[in-house]
């Protein structure tokens, strides 16, 4: 070991001593950074929960608002985590970068472990995940739970189109589009006669795979349309060379009860005089 190396080591020791933090009055720099990031996160989260989604992505069903709440929840808390992680990263890079008067191999203060911090970053995300799970199960229960007096919509997926049937109204052959009355729960039964497809109506926030199950099995989904309009139905599962063309721009028309009955009659269907059924539907296959 030569003199040069000894000098360097000594230089390093001196430098380490000079970067020792001095005691601060009031908020330390880290606490101040955390407070600033907290304010930024709060403003961001309020914005995410308050900004309307509807003008950009219309919410066409009661369930759409619930699904969008999950989206807001994930975006708000996920964004806040990003703000904290990136904010601290930038702060640390700035604070602990090599200063011009320091030796190239200068060492800062070494520390290891922080039990309180570790408990906080374990419990915080755990609570968030449990909350997300609870919200998701509630929304999912609403999407598949029995509703009163539902309209039963049969969706037939095949290469490369959809067919719609309304058995309650005597419409039992495939139609390329369907009318639905506003504000009445729709119980969808989907089946495929060839390969897997997926029934997606973006404005309804529903998307359910149509799996060619044995014994004519079906998959189900429920939604309650809340807005009059014409909606796209899109296949969102790769199902062959025609998959990209498997979408119907005017697949679902949501109309008033009166217009719905007029449409049923125009299609040769029958509107029952006492409504269809008030019984709750059971779910035979899931
Ligand atoms: Cu059917 Cu993709």
mmCIF file of C-alpha atoms in Angstrom, residues 173-283:
data_model
loop_
_atom_site.group_PDB
_atom_site.id
_atom_site.type_symbol
_atom_site.label_atom_id
_atom_site.label_comp_id
_atom_site.label_asym_id
_atom_site.label_seq_id
_atom_site.Cartn_x
_atom_site.Cartn_y
_atom_site.Cartn_z
ATOM 1 C CA UNK A 173 -84.072 -17.021 -34.519
ATOM 2 C CA UNK A 174 -80.837 -15.077 -34.826
ATOM 3 C CA UNK A 175 -81.203 -11.345 -35.447
ATOM 4 C CA UNK A 176 -78.189 -9.250 -36.413
ATOM 5 C CA UNK A 177 -79.203 -6.479 -33.986
ATOM 6 C CA UNK A 178 -81.528 -6.171 -31.018
ATOM 7 C CA UNK A 179 -83.615 -3.535 -29.248
ATOM 8 C CA UNK A 180 -83.646 -3.349 -25.449
ATOM 9 C CA UNK A 181 -85.967 -1.318 -23.213
ATOM 10 C CA UNK A 182 -84.284 1.274 -21.009
ATOM 11 C CA UNK A 183 -83.971 0.687 -17.240
ATOM 12 C CA UNK A 184 -84.892 -2.982 -17.341
ATOM 13 C CA UNK A 185 -82.265 -5.508 -16.172
ATOM 14 C CA UNK A 186 -80.988 -7.691 -18.991
ATOM 15 C CA UNK A 187 -79.894 -11.215 -18.240
ATOM 16 C CA UNK A 188 -77.554 -12.326 -21.020
ATOM 17 C CA UNK A 189 -77.022 -15.979 -21.890
ATOM 18 C CA UNK A 190 -74.191 -16.457 -24.323
ATOM 19 C CA UNK A 191 -73.261 -19.522 -26.283
ATOM 20 C CA UNK A 192 -70.889 -20.336 -29.109
ATOM 21 C CA UNK A 193 -71.324 -22.954 -31.789
ATOM 22 C CA UNK A 194 -67.697 -23.053 -32.893
ATOM 23 C CA UNK A 195 -64.751 -21.451 -31.089
ATOM 24 C CA UNK A 196 -64.291 -19.011 -28.227
ATOM 25 C CA UNK A 197 -65.606 -15.473 -28.739
ATOM 26 C CA UNK A 198 -66.180 -12.621 -26.329
ATOM 27 C CA UNK A 199 -69.198 -10.341 -26.033
ATOM 28 C CA UNK A 200 -68.148 -6.765 -25.425
ATOM 29 C CA UNK A 201 -70.177 -3.579 -25.311
ATOM 30 C CA UNK A 202 -67.700 -0.854 -24.287
ATOM 31 C CA UNK A 203 -70.347 1.639 -23.103
ATOM 32 C CA UNK A 204 -71.949 -1.045 -20.921
ATOM 33 C CA UNK A 205 -68.594 -2.033 -19.342
ATOM 34 C CA UNK A 206 -69.434 -5.679 -19.836
ATOM 35 C CA UNK A 207 -67.152 -8.196 -21.453
ATOM 36 C CA UNK A 208 -67.771 -11.889 -21.118
ATOM 37 C CA UNK A 209 -66.100 -14.757 -22.913
ATOM 38 C CA UNK A 210 -68.405 -17.002 -24.922
ATOM 39 C CA UNK A 211 -66.912 -20.427 -24.443
ATOM 40 C CA UNK A 212 -68.139 -23.363 -26.522
ATOM 41 C CA UNK A 213 -69.104 -25.426 -23.472
ATOM 42 C CA UNK A 214 -70.275 -29.027 -23.583
ATOM 43 C CA UNK A 215 -74.038 -29.775 -23.409
ATOM 44 C CA UNK A 216 -74.998 -26.396 -24.859
ATOM 45 C CA UNK A 217 -73.675 -24.627 -21.762
ATOM 46 C CA UNK A 218 -73.811 -20.874 -21.608
ATOM 47 C CA UNK A 219 -72.000 -18.017 -19.922
ATOM 48 C CA UNK A 220 -73.925 -15.161 -18.320
ATOM 49 C CA UNK A 221 -73.753 -11.496 -17.629
ATOM 50 C CA UNK A 222 -76.209 -8.893 -16.397
ATOM 51 C CA UNK A 223 -76.592 -5.208 -17.063
ATOM 52 C CA UNK A 224 -79.264 -2.540 -16.829
ATOM 53 C CA UNK A 225 -79.198 -0.057 -19.726
ATOM 54 C CA UNK A 226 -79.742 3.485 -18.499
ATOM 55 C CA UNK A 227 -79.302 5.521 -21.658
ATOM 56 C CA UNK A 228 -81.137 5.542 -24.960
ATOM 57 C CA UNK A 229 -78.783 5.064 -27.864
ATOM 58 C CA UNK A 230 -77.156 2.708 -30.346
ATOM 59 C CA UNK A 231 -74.213 0.642 -29.151
ATOM 60 C CA UNK A 232 -71.440 -1.354 -30.743
ATOM 61 C CA UNK A 233 -71.059 -5.037 -29.995
ATOM 62 C CA UNK A 234 -67.505 -6.222 -30.445
ATOM 63 C CA UNK A 235 -65.878 -9.645 -30.322
ATOM 64 C CA UNK A 236 -62.865 -9.210 -28.111
ATOM 65 C CA UNK A 237 -61.370 -12.689 -28.159
ATOM 66 C CA UNK A 238 -59.255 -13.828 -31.093
ATOM 67 C CA UNK A 239 -61.432 -16.346 -32.913
ATOM 68 C CA UNK A 240 -59.950 -16.762 -36.386
ATOM 69 C CA UNK A 241 -59.171 -14.906 -39.603
ATOM 70 C CA UNK A 242 -62.406 -12.875 -39.428
ATOM 71 C CA UNK A 243 -62.032 -11.775 -35.810
ATOM 72 C CA UNK A 244 -61.184 -8.177 -36.714
ATOM 73 C CA UNK A 245 -64.432 -7.848 -38.658
ATOM 74 C CA UNK A 246 -66.557 -9.429 -35.918
ATOM 75 C CA UNK A 247 -68.187 -6.276 -34.638
ATOM 76 C CA UNK A 248 -71.671 -4.864 -35.151
ATOM 77 C CA UNK A 249 -71.803 -1.071 -35.104
ATOM 78 C CA UNK A 250 -75.557 -0.963 -34.407
ATOM 79 C CA UNK A 251 -75.754 -4.229 -32.474
ATOM 80 C CA UNK A 252 -77.809 -2.954 -29.534
ATOM 81 C CA UNK A 253 -80.456 -0.218 -29.607
ATOM 82 C CA UNK A 254 -81.590 0.969 -26.187
ATOM 83 C CA UNK A 255 -85.057 2.496 -26.560
ATOM 84 C CA UNK A 256 -88.153 3.355 -24.529
ATOM 85 C CA UNK A 257 -90.520 0.578 -23.421
ATOM 86 C CA UNK A 258 -93.046 1.696 -26.061
ATOM 87 C CA UNK A 259 -90.500 1.704 -28.900
ATOM 88 C CA UNK A 260 -89.244 -1.680 -27.734
ATOM 89 C CA UNK A 261 -92.728 -3.224 -27.927
ATOM 90 C CA UNK A 262 -93.286 -1.668 -31.357
ATOM 91 C CA UNK A 263 -90.005 -3.162 -32.540
ATOM 92 C CA UNK A 264 -90.929 -6.610 -31.154
ATOM 93 C CA UNK A 265 -94.207 -6.531 -33.096
ATOM 94 C CA UNK A 266 -92.445 -5.358 -36.265
ATOM 95 C CA UNK A 267 -90.171 -8.395 -35.974
ATOM 96 C CA UNK A 268 -93.145 -10.730 -35.724
ATOM 97 C CA UNK A 269 -92.774 -11.258 -31.971
ATOM 98 C CA UNK A 270 -95.463 -11.222 -29.314
ATOM 99 C CA UNK A 271 -95.658 -8.783 -26.398
ATOM 100 C CA UNK A 272 -97.294 -10.576 -23.445
ATOM 101 C CA UNK A 273 -100.211 -8.604 -22.003
ATOM 102 C CA UNK A 274 -99.172 -9.060 -18.355
ATOM 103 C CA UNK A 275 -95.461 -8.547 -18.700
ATOM 104 C CA UNK A 276 -93.150 -11.490 -18.998
ATOM 105 C CA UNK A 277 -92.181 -12.715 -15.584
ATOM 106 C CA UNK A 278 -91.660 -11.291 -12.152
ATOM 107 C CA UNK A 279 -89.808 -14.352 -10.920
ATOM 108 C CA UNK A 280 -86.137 -14.113 -10.130
ATOM 109 C CA UNK A 281 -84.063 -16.069 -12.578
ATOM 110 C CA UNK A 282 -81.882 -18.797 -11.233
ATOM 111 C CA UNK A 283 -78.464 -19.294 -12.726
#
